[in-house]
XYZ file of C-alpha atoms in Angstrom:
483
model
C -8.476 6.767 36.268
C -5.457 5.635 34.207
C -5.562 5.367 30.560
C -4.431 2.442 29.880
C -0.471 2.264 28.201
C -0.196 1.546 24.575
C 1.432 -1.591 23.721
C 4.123 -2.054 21.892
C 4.839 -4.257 18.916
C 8.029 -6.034 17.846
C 8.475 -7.965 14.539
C 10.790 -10.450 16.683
C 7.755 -11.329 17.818
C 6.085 -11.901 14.436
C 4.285 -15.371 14.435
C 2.038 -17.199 11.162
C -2.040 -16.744 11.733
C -3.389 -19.327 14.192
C -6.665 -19.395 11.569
C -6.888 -18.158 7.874
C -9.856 -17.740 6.132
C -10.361 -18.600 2.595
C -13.675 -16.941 1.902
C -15.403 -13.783 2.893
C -19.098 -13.427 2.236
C -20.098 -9.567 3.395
C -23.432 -8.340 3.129
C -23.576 -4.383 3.863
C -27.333 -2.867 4.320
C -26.776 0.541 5.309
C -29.938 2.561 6.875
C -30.726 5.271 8.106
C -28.975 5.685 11.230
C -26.977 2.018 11.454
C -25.474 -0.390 9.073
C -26.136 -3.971 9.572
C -23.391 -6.331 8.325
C -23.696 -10.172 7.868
C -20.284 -11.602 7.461
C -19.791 -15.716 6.293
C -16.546 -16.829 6.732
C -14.482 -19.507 5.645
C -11.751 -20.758 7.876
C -9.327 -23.185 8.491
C -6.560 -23.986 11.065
C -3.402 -23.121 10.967
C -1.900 -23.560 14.493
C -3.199 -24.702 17.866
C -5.322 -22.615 19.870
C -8.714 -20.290 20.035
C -10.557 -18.481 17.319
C -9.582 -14.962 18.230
C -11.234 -12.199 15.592
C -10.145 -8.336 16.319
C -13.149 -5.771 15.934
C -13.713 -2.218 17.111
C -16.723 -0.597 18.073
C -18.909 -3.932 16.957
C -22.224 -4.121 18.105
C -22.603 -7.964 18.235
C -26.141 -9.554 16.976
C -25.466 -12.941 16.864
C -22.889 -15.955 16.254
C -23.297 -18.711 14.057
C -20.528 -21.952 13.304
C -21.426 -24.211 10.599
C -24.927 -22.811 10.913
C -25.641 -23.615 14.978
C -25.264 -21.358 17.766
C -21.892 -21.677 19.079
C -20.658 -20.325 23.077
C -18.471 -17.497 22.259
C -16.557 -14.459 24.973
C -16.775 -10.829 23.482
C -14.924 -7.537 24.403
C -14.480 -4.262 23.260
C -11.812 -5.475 20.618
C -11.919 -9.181 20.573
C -13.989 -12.452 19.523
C -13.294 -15.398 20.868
C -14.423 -18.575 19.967
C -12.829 -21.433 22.161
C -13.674 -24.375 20.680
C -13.391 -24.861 16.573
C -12.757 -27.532 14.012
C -10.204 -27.419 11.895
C -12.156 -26.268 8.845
C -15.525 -24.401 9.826
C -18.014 -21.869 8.354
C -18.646 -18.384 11.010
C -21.358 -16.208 10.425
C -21.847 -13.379 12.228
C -24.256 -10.253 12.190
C -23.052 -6.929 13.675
C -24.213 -3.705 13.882
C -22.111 -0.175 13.435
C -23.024 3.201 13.143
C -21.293 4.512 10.161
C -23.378 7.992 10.437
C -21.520 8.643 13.317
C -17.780 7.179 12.576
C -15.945 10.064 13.206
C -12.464 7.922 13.208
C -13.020 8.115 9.746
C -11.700 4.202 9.996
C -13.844 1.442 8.111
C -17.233 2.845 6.897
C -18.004 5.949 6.952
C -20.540 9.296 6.116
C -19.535 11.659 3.563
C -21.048 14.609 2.258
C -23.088 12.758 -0.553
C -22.582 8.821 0.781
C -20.671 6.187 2.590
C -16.705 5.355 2.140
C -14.591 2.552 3.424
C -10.695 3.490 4.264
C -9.490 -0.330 5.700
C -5.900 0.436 5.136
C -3.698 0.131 8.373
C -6.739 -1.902 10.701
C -10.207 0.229 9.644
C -12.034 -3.271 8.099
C -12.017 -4.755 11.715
C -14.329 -1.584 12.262
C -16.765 -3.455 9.865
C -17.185 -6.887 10.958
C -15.227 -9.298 12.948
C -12.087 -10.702 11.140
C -8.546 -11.730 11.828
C -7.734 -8.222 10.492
C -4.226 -8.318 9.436
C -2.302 -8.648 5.845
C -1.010 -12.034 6.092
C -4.560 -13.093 5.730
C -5.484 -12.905 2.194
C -9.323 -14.567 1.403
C -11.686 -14.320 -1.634
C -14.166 -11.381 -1.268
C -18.118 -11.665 -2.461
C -19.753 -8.754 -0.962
C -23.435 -7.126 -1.821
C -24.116 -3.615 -0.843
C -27.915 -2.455 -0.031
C -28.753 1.210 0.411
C -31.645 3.634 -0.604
C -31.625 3.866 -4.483
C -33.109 7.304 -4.225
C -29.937 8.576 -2.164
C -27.166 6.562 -2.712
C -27.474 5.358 -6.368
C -23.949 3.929 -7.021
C -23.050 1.222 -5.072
C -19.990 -0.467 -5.521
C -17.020 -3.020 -4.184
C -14.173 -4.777 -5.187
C -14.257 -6.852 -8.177
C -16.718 -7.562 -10.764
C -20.801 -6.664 -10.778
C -22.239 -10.477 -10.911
C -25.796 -9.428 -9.869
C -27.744 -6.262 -8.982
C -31.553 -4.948 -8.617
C -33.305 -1.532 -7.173
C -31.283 -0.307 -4.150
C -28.679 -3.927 -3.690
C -25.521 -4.660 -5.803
C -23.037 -7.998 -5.745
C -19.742 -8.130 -6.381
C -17.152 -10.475 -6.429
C -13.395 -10.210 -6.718
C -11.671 -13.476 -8.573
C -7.848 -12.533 -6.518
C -7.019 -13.156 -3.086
C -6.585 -9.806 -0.886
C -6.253 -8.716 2.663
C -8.584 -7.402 4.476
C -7.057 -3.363 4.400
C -7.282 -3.752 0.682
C -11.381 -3.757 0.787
C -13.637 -1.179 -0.451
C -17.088 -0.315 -0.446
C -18.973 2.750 -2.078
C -22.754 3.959 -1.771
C -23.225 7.280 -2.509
C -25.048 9.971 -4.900
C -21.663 10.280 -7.736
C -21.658 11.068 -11.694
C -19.738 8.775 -14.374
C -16.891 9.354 -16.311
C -16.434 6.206 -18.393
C -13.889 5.039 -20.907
C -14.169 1.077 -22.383
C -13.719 -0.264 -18.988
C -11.801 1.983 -16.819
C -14.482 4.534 -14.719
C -14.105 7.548 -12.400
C -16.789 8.575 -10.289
C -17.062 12.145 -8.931
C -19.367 14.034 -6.742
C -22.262 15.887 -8.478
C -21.154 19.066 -10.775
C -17.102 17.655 -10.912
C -17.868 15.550 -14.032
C -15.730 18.101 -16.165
C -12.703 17.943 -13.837
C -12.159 14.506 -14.097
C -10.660 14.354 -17.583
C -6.951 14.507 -16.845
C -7.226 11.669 -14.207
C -8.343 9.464 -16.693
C -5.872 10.210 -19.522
C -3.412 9.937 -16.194
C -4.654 6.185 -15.809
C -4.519 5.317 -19.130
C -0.945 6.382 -19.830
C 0.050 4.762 -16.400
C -1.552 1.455 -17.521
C 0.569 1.420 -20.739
C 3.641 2.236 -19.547
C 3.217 -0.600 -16.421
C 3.203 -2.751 -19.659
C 5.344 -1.750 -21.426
C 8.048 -1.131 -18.972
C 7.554 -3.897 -16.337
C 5.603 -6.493 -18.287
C 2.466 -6.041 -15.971
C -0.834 -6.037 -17.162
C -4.389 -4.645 -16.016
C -5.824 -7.929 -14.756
C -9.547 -6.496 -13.692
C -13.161 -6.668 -16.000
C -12.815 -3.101 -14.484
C -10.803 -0.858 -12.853
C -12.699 2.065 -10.540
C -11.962 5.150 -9.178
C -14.070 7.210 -6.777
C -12.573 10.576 -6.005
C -14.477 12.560 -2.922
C -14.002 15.163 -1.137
C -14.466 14.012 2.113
C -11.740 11.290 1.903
C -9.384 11.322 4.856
C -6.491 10.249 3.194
C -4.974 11.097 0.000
C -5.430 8.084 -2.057
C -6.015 4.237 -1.271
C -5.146 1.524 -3.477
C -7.854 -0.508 -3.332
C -8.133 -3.698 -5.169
C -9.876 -2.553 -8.412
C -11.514 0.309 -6.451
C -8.993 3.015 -5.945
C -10.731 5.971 -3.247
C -8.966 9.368 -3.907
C -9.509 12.566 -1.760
C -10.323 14.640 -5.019
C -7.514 17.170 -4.831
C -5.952 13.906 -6.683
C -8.690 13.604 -9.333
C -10.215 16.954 -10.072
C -8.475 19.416 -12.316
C -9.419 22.022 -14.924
C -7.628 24.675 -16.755
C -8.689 27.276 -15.623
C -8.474 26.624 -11.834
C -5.516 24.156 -11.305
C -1.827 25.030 -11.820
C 1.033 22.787 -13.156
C 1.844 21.613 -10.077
C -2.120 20.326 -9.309
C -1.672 18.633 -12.775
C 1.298 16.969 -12.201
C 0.191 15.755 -8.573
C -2.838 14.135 -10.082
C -0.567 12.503 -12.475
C 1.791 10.943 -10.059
C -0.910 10.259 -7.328
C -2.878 7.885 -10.044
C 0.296 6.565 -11.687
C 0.805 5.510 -7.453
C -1.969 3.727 -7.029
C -2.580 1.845 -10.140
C 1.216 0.462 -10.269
C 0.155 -0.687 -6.799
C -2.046 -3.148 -8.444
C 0.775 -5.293 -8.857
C 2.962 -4.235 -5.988
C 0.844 -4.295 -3.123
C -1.886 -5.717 -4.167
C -1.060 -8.809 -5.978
C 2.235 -9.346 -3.741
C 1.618 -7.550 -0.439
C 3.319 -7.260 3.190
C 3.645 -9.925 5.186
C 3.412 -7.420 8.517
C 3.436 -4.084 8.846
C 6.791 -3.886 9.507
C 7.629 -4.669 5.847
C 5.192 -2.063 4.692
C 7.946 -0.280 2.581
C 7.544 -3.695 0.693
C 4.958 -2.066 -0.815
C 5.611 1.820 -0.540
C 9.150 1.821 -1.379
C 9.047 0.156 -4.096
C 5.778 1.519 -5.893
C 7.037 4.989 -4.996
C 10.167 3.856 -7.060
C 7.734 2.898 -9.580
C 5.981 6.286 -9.658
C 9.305 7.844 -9.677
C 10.332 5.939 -13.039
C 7.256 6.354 -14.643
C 7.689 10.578 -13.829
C 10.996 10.008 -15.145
C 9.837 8.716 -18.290
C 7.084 10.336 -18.946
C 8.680 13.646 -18.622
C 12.341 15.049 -17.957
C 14.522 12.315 -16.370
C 16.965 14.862 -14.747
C 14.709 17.669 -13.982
C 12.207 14.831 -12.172
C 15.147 13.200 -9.929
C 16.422 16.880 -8.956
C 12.958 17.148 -7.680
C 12.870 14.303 -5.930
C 16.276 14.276 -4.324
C 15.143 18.196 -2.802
C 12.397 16.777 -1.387
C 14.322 14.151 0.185
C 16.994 16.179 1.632
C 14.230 18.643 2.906
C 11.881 16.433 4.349
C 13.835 12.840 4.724
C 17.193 13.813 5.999
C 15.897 15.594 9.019
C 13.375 13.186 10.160
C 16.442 10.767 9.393
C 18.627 12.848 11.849
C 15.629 14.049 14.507
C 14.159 12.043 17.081
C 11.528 10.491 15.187
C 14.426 8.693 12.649
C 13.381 4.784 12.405
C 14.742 2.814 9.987
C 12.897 1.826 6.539
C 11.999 -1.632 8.495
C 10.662 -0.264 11.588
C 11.873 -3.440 14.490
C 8.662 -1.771 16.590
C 5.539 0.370 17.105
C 2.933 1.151 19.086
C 0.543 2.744 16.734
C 1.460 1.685 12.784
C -0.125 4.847 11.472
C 2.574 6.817 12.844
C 4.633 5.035 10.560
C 3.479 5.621 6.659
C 6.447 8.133 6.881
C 8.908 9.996 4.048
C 11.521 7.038 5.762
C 9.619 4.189 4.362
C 8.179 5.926 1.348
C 10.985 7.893 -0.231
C 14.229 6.027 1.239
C 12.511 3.023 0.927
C 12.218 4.085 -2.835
C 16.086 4.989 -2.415
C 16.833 1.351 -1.509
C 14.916 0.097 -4.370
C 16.777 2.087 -6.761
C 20.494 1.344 -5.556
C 19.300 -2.186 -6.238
C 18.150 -1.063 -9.970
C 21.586 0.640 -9.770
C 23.730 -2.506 -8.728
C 21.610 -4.889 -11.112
C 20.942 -2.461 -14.155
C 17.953 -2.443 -16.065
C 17.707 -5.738 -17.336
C 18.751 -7.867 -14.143
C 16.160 -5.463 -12.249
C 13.466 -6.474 -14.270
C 14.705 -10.473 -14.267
C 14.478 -10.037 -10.511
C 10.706 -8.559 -10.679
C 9.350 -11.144 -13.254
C 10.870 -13.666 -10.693
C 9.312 -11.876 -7.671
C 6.277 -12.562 -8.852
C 6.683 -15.790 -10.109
C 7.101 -16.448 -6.857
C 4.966 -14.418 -4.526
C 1.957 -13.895 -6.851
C -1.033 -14.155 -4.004
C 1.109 -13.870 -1.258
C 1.752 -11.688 1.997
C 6.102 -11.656 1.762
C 8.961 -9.092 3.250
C 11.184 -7.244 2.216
C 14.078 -9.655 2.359
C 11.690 -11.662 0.006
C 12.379 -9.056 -2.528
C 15.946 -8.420 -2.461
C 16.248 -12.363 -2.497
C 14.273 -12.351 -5.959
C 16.573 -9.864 -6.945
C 20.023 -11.876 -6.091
C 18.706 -15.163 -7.344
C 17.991 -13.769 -10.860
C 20.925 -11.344 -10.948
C 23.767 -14.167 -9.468
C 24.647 -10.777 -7.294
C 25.303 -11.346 -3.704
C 22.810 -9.217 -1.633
C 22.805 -10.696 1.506
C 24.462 -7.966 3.348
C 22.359 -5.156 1.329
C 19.499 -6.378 3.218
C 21.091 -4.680 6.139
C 19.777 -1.190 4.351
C 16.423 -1.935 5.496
C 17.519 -2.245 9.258
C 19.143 0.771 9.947
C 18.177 4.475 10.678
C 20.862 7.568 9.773
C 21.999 8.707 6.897
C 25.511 8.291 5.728
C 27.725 11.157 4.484
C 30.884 10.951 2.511
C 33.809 12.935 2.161
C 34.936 13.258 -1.750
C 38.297 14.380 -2.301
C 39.436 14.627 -6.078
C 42.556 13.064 -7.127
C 44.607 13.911 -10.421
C 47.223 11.274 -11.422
C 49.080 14.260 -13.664
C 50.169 17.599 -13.704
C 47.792 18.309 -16.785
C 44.989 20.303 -16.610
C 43.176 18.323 -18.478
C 43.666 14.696 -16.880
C 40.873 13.113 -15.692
C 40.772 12.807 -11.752
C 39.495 9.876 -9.521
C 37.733 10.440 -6.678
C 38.522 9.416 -2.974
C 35.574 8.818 -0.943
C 35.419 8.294 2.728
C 32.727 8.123 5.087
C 32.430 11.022 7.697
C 28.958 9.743 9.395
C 27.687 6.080 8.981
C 24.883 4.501 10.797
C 25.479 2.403 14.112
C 27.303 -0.605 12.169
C 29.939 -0.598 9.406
C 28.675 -2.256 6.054
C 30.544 -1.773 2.469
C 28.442 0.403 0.131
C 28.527 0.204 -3.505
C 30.110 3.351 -4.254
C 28.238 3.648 -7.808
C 25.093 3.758 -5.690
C 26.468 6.861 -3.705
C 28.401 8.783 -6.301
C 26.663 11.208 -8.817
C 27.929 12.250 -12.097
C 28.075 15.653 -12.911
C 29.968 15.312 -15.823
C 30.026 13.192 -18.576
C 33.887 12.923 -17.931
C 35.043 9.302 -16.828
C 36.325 9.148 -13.547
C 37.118 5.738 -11.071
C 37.019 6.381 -6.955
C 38.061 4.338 -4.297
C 36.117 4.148 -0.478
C 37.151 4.107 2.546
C 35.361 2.538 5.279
């Protein structure tokens, strides 16, 4: 038998929800050897058509609009309700067998609990939804578990209610559905005012330099970009069964805990610095990702590119500016410029895919970052930060792209941008030739520099050469290019 052909995604194809849903009510009892999950959603119509809800490996219980029984057609990855108001309540009751989730998508076992990891399409491996991050609802969930096991149960958003073995919690901002989180496991405290980091038992003395890690990253973000912590609390689990490295969370950050746990005598300076970085990542993604997110997952360097800039300013404040971008420009030229000249090259707005993990790539992290920057570069500091403050002042809540962004930028700068959008759209990376030029005979003239592309992706588009030139000197010099 034939396995059946992936199928491929375009963003050509890209098209609004037909249904969004305003509320999410999620009630988790984990058991022994199943989870049962009661979902209540909120939804209204957006466009013409059926109720169509993507899940994955969903045992189906029952079906419930405005509290009746409703006809309904279920497969393997799909709900579908045919006939819906315009502005209806769903419940639904699955079953899943975290215990035995060995995708290590949605809920799963670890070592001393249960996890969630939701981000590309895992929460559609916890209840039925329309699981994709231009839907952005209002999350109440309550977690049940054995107290005697799995003490510390936790979610997104503030405690509002708890008792022996159940917990509620209920997150005030709007977030998609790869930005939930859920925790029930045996962990230990580390606890400062209200910013926590829970480890696995016996870790509790490692987890020190995260936190002083988070609390320097939450004063710079305000102090550099005007963005405050806007959570009652702000979490951090760190185990060591996580299959990624870190996952931003709404309020709940999950780390694998090579990212939290470090101690003197065991770690080296490059563990330390890691850790710093990794939280620094995930907490500036509080704003950028979070608060604004992509629209698709085409734009995902929406989010990346531009926290990873982030990350990379705060490393450049917080320690040496030049040693910290000679780091990062080696890592891009080892690891970025080959899969930018190799078969895999895509460009920083993929145009297609058939499986979006295969995307979270050093393309749309680091060069994504890149593109960020030359627009810091082009704007300066101030204009770059006029064009963030208006980002948000726009977006705040919403699922946008990446030509959102760069918009923001132009309209606050008064700097045309429209054909720097083309960056995002284009695989390759350009090389110039630089030829120095000396107007006199003396020695000691300054030269100007003649630059001239030698290898330029598939379409010709002017470059500003300040973004592609690098000082060496602190000797004035003016270049012309030649395209």
């Amino acid at each position: 038998m034939k396995e059946p052909q992936p199928r491929a995604i375009h963003l050509k194809d890209y098209a609004p929800p037909a249904f969004r849903v305003e509320t999410v009510d999620l009630d988790v009892d984990i058991r022994e050897d199943h989870a049962l999950v009661r979902a209540k959603l909120e939804i209204r119509r957006n466009a013409a058509g059926p109720l169509v809800l993507d899940g994955d490996e969903l045992e189906l219980v029952s079906v419930a609009l405005n509290g009746k029984p409703v006809p309904y057609k279920v497969t393997e990855d799909k709900l579908t309700v045919a006939e819906v108001p315009d502005s209806f309540t769903l419940e639904t009751v699955s079953r899943i067998v975290p215990q035995k989730n060995t995708k290590l998508e949605g809920l799963y076992a670890t070592k001393h609990g249960f996890v969630t990891q939701c981000e590309a399409e895992g929460f559609r491996r916890i209840t039925w939804f329309v699981d994709r991050p231009d839907v952005m609802a209002r999350y109440t969930t309550t977690v049940r578990a054995d107290p005697k096991k799995y003490p510390v149960l936790l979610s997104n958003g503030n405690l509002i209610a708890s008792g022996e073995g159940w917990a509620k919690f209920e997150d005030p901002f709007p977030k998609p559905s790869y930005l939930f989180a859920l925790v029930a496991a045996n962990l230990e405290l580390l606890r400062e005012g209200n910013l926590s980091i829970y480890v696995e038992p016996g870790n509790l003395d490692q987890a020190g330099w995260a936190m002083d890690c988070l609390k320097r990253a939450i004063a710079w973000d305000e102090k550099r970009f005007g963005l405050k912590l806007d959570l009652e609390e702000y979490k951090i689990v760190a185990v060591g069964d996580f299959n990624s490295g870190a996952m931003e969370n709404k309020g709940l950050n999950i780390f694998n805990t090579r990212y939290v746990l470090a101690r003197a005598d065991t770690a080296t300076d490059v563990d330390y610095l890691n850790i710093d970085r990794v939280v620094a990542h995930e907490y500036f993604h509080n704003w950028t990702g979070n608060r604004v997110t992509c629209r698709d997952w085409f734009q995902l360097s929406l989010k990346e590119g531009l926290t990873v800039f982030r990350d990379q300013e705060y490393g450049a404040d917080t320690y040496s500016r030049a040693v910290t971008r000679i780091q990062e420009v080696r890592s891009l030229r080892a690891n970025q410029f080959p899969e930018d000249a190799g078969p895999m090259k895509h460009p920083v707005r993929p145009q297609s895919y058939q499986e979006i993990r295969n995307f979270y790539t050093m393309t749309v992290y680091e060069k994504g970052a890149e593109v960020v920057r030359m627009q810091h570069t082009l704007l300066g500091e101030e204009k770059f930060q006029a064009g963030m403050r208006l980002y948000f002042e726009r977006h705040d809540g919403q699922a946008v792209t990446c030509d959102d962004f760069v918009q923001a930028m132009q309209d606050a700068s008064g700097i045309d941008l429209q054909q720097f959008k083309r960056w995002y759209d284009v695989a390759g990376t350009p090389v110039l030739s630089c030829i120095a030029c000396t107007k006199s005979s003396v020695v000691t003239a300054w030269p100007s520099w003649r630059l001239k592309y030698r290898r330029i992706p598939a379409w010709n588009f002017s470059s500003p050469s300040s973004v592609c030139c690098m000082r060496t000197t602190s000797a004035p010099f003016s270049y012309t290019v030649m395209v």
